[in-house]
Short mmCIF file of C-alpha atoms in Angstrom, two decimals:
data_model
loop_
_atom_site.label_atom_id
_atom_site.label_comp_id
_atom_site.label_asym_id
_atom_site.label_seq_id
_atom_site.Cartn_x
_atom_site.Cartn_y
_atom_site.Cartn_z
CA ALA A 15 13.50 -38.82 96.95
CA PRO A 16 10.42 -38.36 99.13
CA PRO A 17 7.21 -39.66 97.56
CA ARG A 18 5.03 -37.13 95.79
CA PRO A 19 1.64 -36.55 97.38
CA GLY A 20 -1.26 -38.18 95.54
CA PRO A 21 -4.25 -36.29 94.23
CA ARG A 22 -6.53 -34.92 96.79
CA PRO A 23 -10.18 -35.80 96.40
CA ALA A 24 -12.62 -32.98 95.88
CA PRO A 25 -15.06 -32.25 98.71
CA ARG A 26 -18.54 -33.46 98.24
CA ASN A 27 -19.93 -29.93 97.97
CA GLY A 28 -17.74 -29.30 94.81
CA THR A 29 -15.34 -26.81 96.42
CA PRO A 30 -11.71 -27.58 95.60
CA PRO A 31 -9.60 -28.55 98.55
CA PRO A 32 -6.92 -26.15 99.74
CA GLY A 33 -3.37 -26.77 98.70
CA PRO A 34 -1.17 -26.30 95.67
CA ARG A 35 -2.80 -26.55 92.23
CA ARG A 36 -1.39 -29.27 89.99
CA ASP A 37 0.01 -28.26 86.61
CA VAL A 38 -2.07 -30.80 84.75
CA PRO A 39 -4.18 -30.00 81.70
CA VAL A 40 -7.88 -30.00 82.42
CA GLY A 41 -9.44 -33.27 81.34
CA THR A 42 -6.33 -35.38 81.89
CA TRP A 43 -7.36 -38.83 83.01
CA VAL A 44 -5.23 -41.07 85.24
CA GLY A 45 -5.97 -44.73 85.83
CA LEU A 46 -4.14 -47.35 87.88
CA TYR A 47 -4.69 -50.99 87.06
CA VAL A 48 -3.66 -53.87 89.30
CA ASP A 49 -3.90 -57.28 87.66
CA GLY A 50 -6.19 -55.79 85.02
CA ALA A 51 -8.56 -54.23 87.56
CA ARG A 52 -8.88 -50.45 87.71
CA VAL A 53 -8.19 -49.28 91.27
CA LEU A 54 -7.67 -45.56 90.52
CA ASP A 55 -9.94 -43.57 88.23
CA GLN A 56 -9.46 -39.76 88.33
CA VAL A 57 -9.66 -36.76 85.99
CA SER A 58 -8.27 -33.23 86.27
CA ARG A 59 -10.88 -30.58 87.03
CA SER A 60 -9.64 -26.97 86.97
CA GLY A 61 -6.62 -27.59 89.16
CA TYR A 62 -7.77 -30.58 91.26
CA MET A 63 -8.33 -34.25 90.64
CA ALA A 64 -11.83 -35.71 90.80
CA ARG A 65 -13.41 -39.05 90.16
CA ALA A 66 -13.76 -39.65 86.46
CA GLY A 67 -17.01 -40.33 84.72
CA ALA A 68 -17.63 -42.67 81.77
CA ASP A 69 -17.09 -39.86 79.29
CA ASP A 70 -13.77 -38.86 80.85
CA ARG A 71 -12.03 -42.14 80.16
CA PRO A 72 -10.45 -42.96 76.80
CA ASP A 73 -11.91 -45.89 74.97
CA ALA A 74 -8.49 -47.51 74.64
CA ALA A 75 -7.88 -49.40 77.92
CA ARG A 76 -10.93 -51.48 78.56
CA THR A 77 -9.36 -54.92 79.05
CA ALA A 78 -6.11 -56.41 80.33
CA ARG A 79 -5.24 -57.27 76.75
CA ASP A 80 -5.64 -53.63 75.79
CA LEU A 81 -3.32 -52.69 78.65
CA ASP A 82 -0.64 -55.10 77.47
CA ARG A 83 -0.73 -53.49 74.01
CA LEU A 84 -0.53 -50.00 75.52
CA VAL A 85 2.46 -50.53 77.80
CA GLY A 86 5.50 -48.75 76.33
CA HIS A 87 3.50 -47.14 73.50
CA VAL A 88 1.56 -43.99 72.81
CA ARG A 89 -1.82 -44.33 71.13
CA ASP A 90 -4.67 -42.09 70.11
CA GLY A 91 -8.08 -42.76 71.50
CA ALA A 92 -11.51 -41.28 71.99
CA SER A 93 -13.98 -41.04 74.84
CA SER A 94 -16.78 -43.54 75.05
CA ASP A 95 -19.22 -41.04 73.52
CA GLY A 96 -16.74 -40.20 70.76
CA GLU A 97 -16.82 -36.45 71.42
CA HIS A 98 -13.33 -36.10 72.92
CA ARG A 99 -9.91 -37.19 71.68
CA PHE A 100 -6.98 -38.36 73.86
CA ARG A 101 -3.33 -39.18 73.55
CA VAL A 102 -2.92 -42.32 75.70
CA ALA A 103 0.29 -43.76 77.22
CA ALA A 104 0.75 -46.70 79.63
CA LYS A 105 3.66 -47.68 81.84
CA ALA A 106 4.24 -50.68 84.06
CA GLY A 107 4.21 -49.87 87.78
CA ASN A 108 6.56 -50.95 90.55
CA GLY A 109 4.48 -53.92 91.55
CA ALA A 110 3.83 -56.99 89.46
CA GLY A 111 0.73 -56.50 87.31
CA ASP A 112 0.54 -52.75 88.05
CA VAL A 113 -0.09 -50.51 85.05
CA VAL A 114 -0.47 -46.73 85.11
CA VAL A 115 -2.42 -45.24 82.22
CA VAL A 116 -2.44 -41.49 81.48
CA ALA A 117 -4.67 -39.92 78.79
CA VAL A 118 -4.13 -36.28 77.85
CA PRO A 119 -7.02 -34.61 75.97
CA THR A 120 -6.13 -33.26 72.48
CA ASP A 121 -9.35 -31.38 71.78
CA ASP A 122 -7.74 -27.97 72.43
CA VAL A 123 -4.66 -28.87 70.40
CA GLU A 124 -6.74 -30.09 67.48
CA ALA A 125 -8.97 -27.03 67.72
CA THR A 126 -5.90 -24.80 67.71
CA LEU A 127 -4.41 -26.68 64.78
CA SER A 128 -7.69 -26.46 62.90
CA ARG A 129 -7.86 -22.73 63.61
CA LEU A 130 -4.26 -22.27 62.49
CA LEU A 131 -5.01 -24.24 59.34
CA ARG A 132 -7.95 -22.01 58.55
CA ILE A 133 -5.85 -18.93 59.23
CA GLU A 134 -3.08 -20.24 57.01
CA LEU A 135 -5.56 -21.01 54.25
CA VAL A 136 -7.02 -17.50 54.44
CA VAL A 137 -3.64 -15.79 54.69
CA GLY A 138 -2.19 -18.01 51.95
CA SER A 139 -5.13 -17.28 49.68
CA ILE A 140 -4.75 -13.54 50.27
CA ALA A 141 -0.98 -13.76 49.70
CA ALA A 142 -1.45 -15.81 46.53
CA LEU A 143 -4.02 -13.31 45.26
CA ALA A 144 -1.67 -10.42 46.07
CA VAL A 145 1.25 -12.17 44.33
CA LEU A 146 -0.97 -12.91 41.33
CA LEU A 147 -2.11 -9.31 41.14
CA LEU A 148 1.44 -7.99 41.55
CA SER A 149 2.70 -10.42 38.90
CA TRP A 150 -0.03 -9.27 36.52
CA VAL A 151 0.95 -5.63 37.09
CA ILE A 152 4.66 -6.40 36.56
CA VAL A 153 3.99 -8.48 33.46
CA ARG A 154 1.75 -5.79 32.00
CA ALA A 155 4.40 -3.17 32.71
CA GLY A 156 7.01 -5.40 31.05
CA LEU A 157 4.80 -6.06 28.03
CA ARG A 158 3.92 -2.40 27.51
CA PRO A 159 7.03 -1.81 25.33
CA LEU A 160 6.04 -4.88 23.31
CA ASP A 161 2.59 -3.35 22.82
CA ARG A 162 4.29 -0.23 21.45
CA ILE A 163 6.40 -2.42 19.17
CA ALA A 164 3.25 -4.18 17.94
CA ALA A 165 1.57 -0.80 17.32
CA ALA A 166 4.61 0.40 15.38
CA ALA A 167 4.59 -2.82 13.35
CA ALA A 168 0.92 -2.21 12.57
CA ASP A 169 1.83 1.29 11.36
CA VAL A 170 4.55 -0.20 9.18
CA VAL A 171 2.04 -2.65 7.70
CA ALA A 172 -0.38 0.23 7.08
CA ASP A 173 2.37 2.20 5.34
CA GLY A 174 3.21 -0.85 3.23
CA ASP A 175 -0.43 -1.36 2.29
CA GLY A 176 -0.57 2.29 1.27
CA ARG A 177 2.56 1.77 -0.89
CA ALA A 178 4.38 4.51 0.99
CA ASP A 179 7.76 5.57 -0.35
CA GLU A 180 9.27 5.17 3.09
CA LEU A 181 8.36 3.64 6.43
CA GLY A 182 8.15 6.61 8.74
CA ALA A 183 7.09 4.65 11.82
CA ARG A 184 9.77 3.69 14.32
CA VAL A 185 9.68 1.64 17.52
CA PRO A 186 10.23 3.63 20.74
CA PRO A 187 13.69 2.72 22.07
CA GLY A 188 13.74 0.47 25.13
CA ALA A 189 16.03 0.53 28.14
CA PRO A 190 19.64 -0.08 27.06
CA GLY A 191 20.93 -3.57 27.81
CA THR A 192 17.50 -5.17 28.12
CA GLU A 193 15.88 -7.69 25.80
CA VAL A 194 13.20 -5.17 24.84
CA GLY A 195 15.85 -2.52 24.19
CA ARG A 196 17.81 -4.85 21.93
CA LEU A 197 14.62 -5.89 20.14
CA SER A 198 13.62 -2.25 19.58
CA GLY A 199 17.08 -1.43 18.26
CA ALA A 200 17.05 -4.42 15.91
CA ILE A 201 13.59 -3.53 14.56
CA ASN A 202 14.55 0.13 14.03
CA GLU A 203 17.74 -0.94 12.25
CA MET A 204 15.68 -3.26 10.05
CA LEU A 205 13.25 -0.42 9.25
CA ASP A 206 16.16 1.89 8.41
CA ARG A 207 17.52 -0.71 6.02
CA ILE A 208 14.09 -1.17 4.46
CA ASP A 209 13.85 2.61 3.99
CA ALA A 210 17.31 2.59 2.39
CA GLU A 211 16.24 -0.24 0.08
CA LEU A 212 13.05 1.63 -0.83
CA ALA A 213 15.07 4.75 -1.59
CA ALA A 214 17.48 2.70 -3.72
CA ARG A 215 14.51 1.15 -5.49
CA ARG A 216 13.07 4.57 -6.23
CA ARG A 217 16.41 5.74 -7.61
CA THR A 218 16.73 2.58 -9.70
CA GLU A 219 13.23 2.95 -11.07
CA ALA A 220 13.88 6.59 -11.92
CA GLN A 221 17.15 5.66 -13.63
CA LEU A 222 15.42 2.84 -15.48
CA ARG A 223 12.72 5.19 -16.74
CA ARG A 224 15.34 7.68 -17.87
CA PHE A 225 17.38 4.88 -19.43
CA VAL A 226 14.40 3.54 -21.36
CA ALA A 227 13.44 7.01 -22.52
CA ASP A 228 17.00 7.88 -23.55
CA ALA A 229 17.55 4.50 -25.22
CA SER A 230 14.31 4.93 -27.15
CA HIS A 231 15.42 8.39 -28.27
CA GLU A 232 18.91 7.23 -29.24
CA LEU A 233 17.60 4.21 -31.15
CA ARG A 234 14.82 6.15 -32.80
CA THR A 235 17.19 8.75 -34.29
CA PRO A 236 19.27 6.40 -36.51
CA LEU A 237 16.21 4.28 -37.27
CA THR A 238 14.33 7.34 -38.49
CA SER A 239 17.28 8.35 -40.63
CA ILE A 240 17.60 4.84 -42.09
CA LEU A 241 13.89 4.67 -42.77
CA GLY A 242 13.90 8.10 -44.44
CA TYR A 243 16.82 7.33 -46.75
CA ALA A 244 15.33 3.90 -47.58
CA GLU A 245 12.02 5.52 -48.58
CA LEU A 246 13.92 8.12 -50.59
CA ALA A 247 15.85 5.42 -52.43
CA ARG A 248 12.65 3.47 -53.12
CA ALA A 249 10.74 6.54 -54.35
CA ARG A 250 13.50 8.21 -56.41
CA GLY A 251 15.95 5.39 -56.98
CA ALA A 252 15.39 5.30 -60.72
CA ASP A 253 15.90 9.06 -61.07
CA MET A 254 18.90 9.40 -58.73
CA SER A 255 22.36 9.99 -60.16
CA ALA A 256 25.23 7.74 -59.31
CA ASP A 257 26.65 10.28 -56.84
CA GLU A 258 23.27 10.72 -55.11
CA LEU A 259 22.81 6.96 -54.86
CA ALA A 260 26.32 6.51 -53.46
CA GLU A 261 25.74 9.24 -50.88
CA THR A 262 22.43 7.67 -49.88
CA LEU A 263 24.00 4.24 -49.45
CA ALA A 264 26.91 5.72 -47.49
CA THR A 265 24.48 7.47 -45.17
CA LEU A 266 22.52 4.26 -44.67
CA GLU A 267 25.74 2.40 -43.88
CA ARG A 268 26.89 5.08 -41.44
CA GLU A 269 23.58 5.19 -39.59
CA THR A 270 23.43 1.40 -39.50
CA GLN A 271 26.92 1.21 -38.01
CA HIS A 272 25.97 3.84 -35.46
CA LEU A 273 22.86 1.88 -34.57
CA GLY A 274 24.84 -1.35 -34.28
CA GLY A 275 27.42 0.32 -32.04
CA LEU A 276 24.69 1.75 -29.83
CA VAL A 277 22.98 -1.64 -29.51
CA GLY A 278 26.34 -3.23 -28.70
CA GLN A 279 26.97 -0.71 -25.92
CA LEU A 280 23.52 -1.31 -24.47
CA LEU A 281 24.11 -5.08 -24.51
CA LEU A 282 27.48 -4.60 -22.83
CA LEU A 283 25.94 -2.47 -20.09
CA ALA A 284 23.21 -5.07 -19.58
CA ARG A 285 25.82 -7.82 -19.21
CA LEU A 286 27.87 -5.72 -16.80
CA ASP A 287 24.76 -4.97 -14.74
CA GLU A 288 24.18 -8.72 -14.45
CA ASP A 289 27.56 -9.19 -12.69
CA LEU A 290 29.49 -10.31 -15.73
CA VAL A 291 32.02 -13.02 -14.88
CA LEU A 292 35.50 -11.62 -15.50
CA GLU A 293 38.30 -13.70 -17.02
CA ARG A 294 40.89 -12.65 -14.47
CA ALA A 295 44.59 -13.12 -15.04
CA PRO A 296 47.78 -11.24 -14.06
CA VAL A 297 47.67 -8.04 -16.13
CA ASP A 298 50.23 -5.26 -16.45
CA VAL A 299 47.90 -2.28 -16.68
CA ALA A 300 50.79 -0.03 -17.80
CA LYS A 301 51.44 -2.31 -20.77
CA VAL A 302 47.75 -2.38 -21.70
CA ALA A 303 47.69 1.43 -21.44
CA ARG A 304 50.70 1.64 -23.79
CA HIS A 305 48.84 -0.40 -26.40
CA ALA A 306 45.72 1.76 -26.02
CA VAL A 307 47.79 4.94 -26.41
CA ASP A 308 49.43 3.56 -29.57
CA ALA A 309 46.00 2.73 -31.02
CA ALA A 310 44.73 6.25 -30.19
CA ARG A 311 47.70 7.81 -31.99
CA VAL A 312 46.89 5.73 -35.08
CA VAL A 313 43.23 6.82 -35.02
CA GLU A 314 44.17 10.51 -34.58
CA PRO A 315 47.75 11.12 -35.70
CA GLY A 316 47.44 14.84 -35.06
CA ARG A 317 46.53 14.55 -31.37
CA VAL A 318 49.26 14.38 -28.75
CA VAL A 319 48.62 11.39 -26.46
CA THR A 320 51.31 10.45 -23.93
CA LEU A 321 51.74 7.75 -21.29
CA ASP A 322 53.03 8.40 -17.79
CA ALA A 323 53.80 5.11 -15.99
CA ASP A 324 56.51 4.20 -13.47
CA GLY A 325 57.25 0.60 -14.30
CA ALA A 326 54.78 -2.27 -14.27
CA ALA A 327 51.39 -2.00 -12.53
CA THR A 328 50.27 -5.60 -12.20
CA LEU A 329 47.06 -7.00 -10.70
CA ASP A 330 44.57 -9.80 -11.37
CA ALA A 331 42.04 -8.39 -13.84
CA ASP A 332 40.29 -9.10 -17.12
CA PRO A 333 42.70 -7.82 -19.80
CA VAL A 334 39.94 -7.43 -22.42
CA ARG A 335 37.82 -5.29 -20.10
CA VAL A 336 40.80 -3.22 -18.97
CA ARG A 337 41.65 -2.44 -22.60
CA GLN A 338 38.00 -1.63 -23.28
CA LEU A 339 38.02 0.75 -20.30
CA LEU A 340 41.11 2.58 -21.61
CA ASP A 341 39.75 2.74 -25.17
CA ASN A 342 36.51 4.32 -23.90
CA LEU A 343 38.43 6.91 -21.88
CA LEU A 344 40.53 7.88 -24.91
CA ALA A 345 37.44 7.87 -27.15
CA ASN A 346 35.85 10.27 -24.68
CA VAL A 347 38.81 12.61 -25.19
CA ARG A 348 38.43 12.44 -28.99
CA THR A 349 34.70 13.14 -28.78
CA HIS A 350 34.54 15.89 -26.17
CA ALA A 351 37.95 17.50 -25.57
CA GLY A 352 38.32 19.23 -28.95
CA ASP A 353 40.76 18.80 -31.83
CA ALA A 354 43.59 20.81 -30.28
CA ALA A 355 43.47 19.13 -26.87
CA SER A 356 46.22 16.75 -25.79
CA ALA A 357 45.80 13.82 -23.39
CA THR A 358 47.99 12.04 -20.85
CA VAL A 359 47.37 8.57 -19.43
CA HIS A 360 48.78 8.21 -15.89
CA VAL A 361 49.19 4.71 -14.45
CA ARG A 362 50.49 4.08 -10.94
CA THR A 363 50.29 1.45 -8.25
CA LEU A 364 48.74 2.44 -4.90
CA GLU A 365 49.22 0.97 -1.46
CA PRO A 366 47.48 -2.42 -1.05
CA GLU A 367 44.09 -2.38 0.69
CA GLU A 368 43.33 -5.38 2.91
CA GLY A 369 45.77 -7.50 0.97
CA ARG A 370 44.35 -6.46 -2.43
CA ARG A 371 46.54 -4.73 -5.02
CA VAL A 372 45.24 -1.38 -6.28
CA VAL A 373 46.08 0.34 -9.56
CA GLU A 374 45.00 3.87 -10.46
CA VAL A 375 44.48 4.99 -14.06
CA CYS A 376 43.90 8.67 -14.81
CA VAL A 377 43.24 10.11 -18.27
CA ALA A 378 43.64 13.91 -18.21
CA ASP A 379 43.13 16.21 -21.20
CA THR A 380 43.58 19.91 -21.88
CA GLY A 381 40.21 20.32 -23.55
CA ARG A 382 37.01 22.13 -22.73
CA GLY A 383 36.34 20.28 -19.45
CA LEU A 384 33.02 20.28 -17.66
CA PRO A 385 31.25 22.73 -15.35
CA ASP A 386 31.64 21.88 -11.67
CA GLY A 387 28.04 20.74 -11.31
CA ASP A 388 28.31 18.25 -14.17
CA HIS A 389 31.17 16.08 -12.93
CA ASP A 390 28.87 13.66 -11.10
CA ARG A 391 26.18 13.69 -13.79
CA ALA A 392 28.67 12.73 -16.49
CA LEU A 393 28.54 9.11 -15.30
CA GLU A 394 24.80 8.87 -15.94
CA ARG A 395 23.79 6.85 -18.96
CA PHE A 396 22.91 8.85 -22.09
CA TRP A 397 23.90 12.11 -20.39
CA ARG A 398 25.69 14.63 -22.59
CA ALA A 399 26.82 18.14 -21.86
CA ASP A 400 25.32 19.56 -25.07
CA ALA A 401 21.60 20.20 -24.84
CA ALA A 402 21.03 19.33 -28.50
CA ARG A 403 22.07 15.71 -27.84
CA GLY A 404 23.41 15.41 -31.36
CA THR A 405 25.81 12.62 -32.26
CA GLU A 406 27.88 15.06 -34.33
CA THR A 407 28.97 17.01 -31.23
CA GLY A 408 28.91 14.14 -28.78
CA GLY A 409 28.59 10.38 -28.52
CA ALA A 410 25.69 8.37 -27.22
CA GLY A 411 26.54 9.20 -23.61
CA LEU A 412 27.38 5.60 -22.69
CA GLY A 413 31.19 5.63 -22.74
CA LEU A 414 31.75 6.72 -19.12
CA SER A 415 28.87 4.52 -17.99
CA ILE A 416 30.68 1.53 -19.47
CA VAL A 417 33.93 2.66 -17.78
CA GLU A 418 32.15 2.87 -14.42
CA ALA A 419 30.56 -0.58 -14.87
CA ILE A 420 33.93 -2.19 -15.73
CA ALA A 421 35.59 -0.48 -12.77
CA ALA A 422 32.82 -1.65 -10.43
CA ALA A 423 33.22 -5.21 -11.73
CA HIS A 424 36.90 -4.96 -10.68
CA GLY A 425 35.98 -3.64 -7.22
CA GLY A 426 36.94 -0.08 -8.14
CA SER A 427 35.37 3.29 -8.79
CA VAL A 428 35.41 6.29 -11.15
CA SER A 429 35.65 9.97 -10.34
CA LEU A 430 35.75 13.11 -12.51
CA SER A 431 37.55 16.33 -11.64
CA PRO A 432 39.21 19.31 -13.35
CA ALA A 433 42.68 18.61 -14.73
CA ALA A 434 45.43 19.19 -12.18
CA ASP A 435 47.61 21.22 -14.57
CA GLY A 436 45.13 24.11 -14.58
CA SER A 437 44.43 23.83 -18.29
CA GLY A 438 40.68 23.66 -17.66
CA GLY A 439 40.46 20.16 -19.06
CA LEU A 440 38.93 17.05 -17.56
CA ALA A 441 40.60 14.29 -15.52
CA VAL A 442 38.88 10.91 -15.24
CA THR A 443 40.40 8.76 -12.45
CA VAL A 444 39.72 5.02 -12.25
CA THR A 445 40.81 2.64 -9.48
CA LEU A 446 41.01 -1.10 -10.08
CA ARG A 447 41.42 -3.85 -7.44
CA ASP A 448 42.26 -7.50 -7.92
#
């Protein structure tokens, strides 16, 4: 290839010589060393090469030893005054001992990099601030439902402090399928259950107050009678005839037995309310019903009491409690149905429920029955259809309550309805599960 023309020296008056401009960065220094001596010393000046000054040369090739270290490497250097930076490279020439050194200024590159760094810092700071602000807005928007939940919880606490009968506050529902939505649903479900528990507590407290009042009334009546006859016997005992004394003692015995029976029923109900442990065993309910019917016929020979059962009706139950349940149902017929009423005990096996055997017992009579509005109330403790609440026309009002408690202990229930035969009597249906 033909040799490339060397740099043309600038004219002494400073005007660049004519000819093509070299594509060399301004400030590029070129030096040629022969045996360690610099024979060429030029710098690029706006498109032409000119003799270099002391400040144009990099302070990295001052001696032959420096040149030997530079050959084949690229180093960074500075001008002699330290104001300019260079990237310096050296290469051995064609002749022995010839070294060509080229130093490209990096001031513009470093200035550009510094400017870019400042721009990046400013832009990055603005972007980080924008991201922070956007994140704050998004987080606040996401936490707004939680703020509503907290406000609703505060309302619930205020209602609780005020001993409200129910918690009217509810959490606004969140978006379906989101964590906030599930949390809102769970809290509202919890509040609904708390309201249900409060309502149940109110009903229990009301029943307890009625129970205490009725129990006090029922216990006070025989106690008053006993006290009256005891005072009569003490005051007039010496003047009373044998018949009067016998009648007084008989009355005291009768009232005492009534009081003992009432206390026994109350204790039984208390034990049943405390989840009495049943002595379960395989029981043929039809057989137990037959025994109860036989006992009822002995107590009242003039009353017609029949049993309707299709074979055995066996399940795991407490035989003592099952017999007690049947005795109370038949005693209810004796007390309320009237002397001329007959009774039928129906026993049948129902379809199993979730693997549990089910037996239904129904005692239907042809007596006076109950008004439609009183069928549900008849299961309340101490409730009686007669307003006078006298024991002569009705019992203590605990028989059906005991039946319901025994049925509940066996996983069953009790329901009252008019007799199916149209006689106007009452049918009490009990289901028992093992």
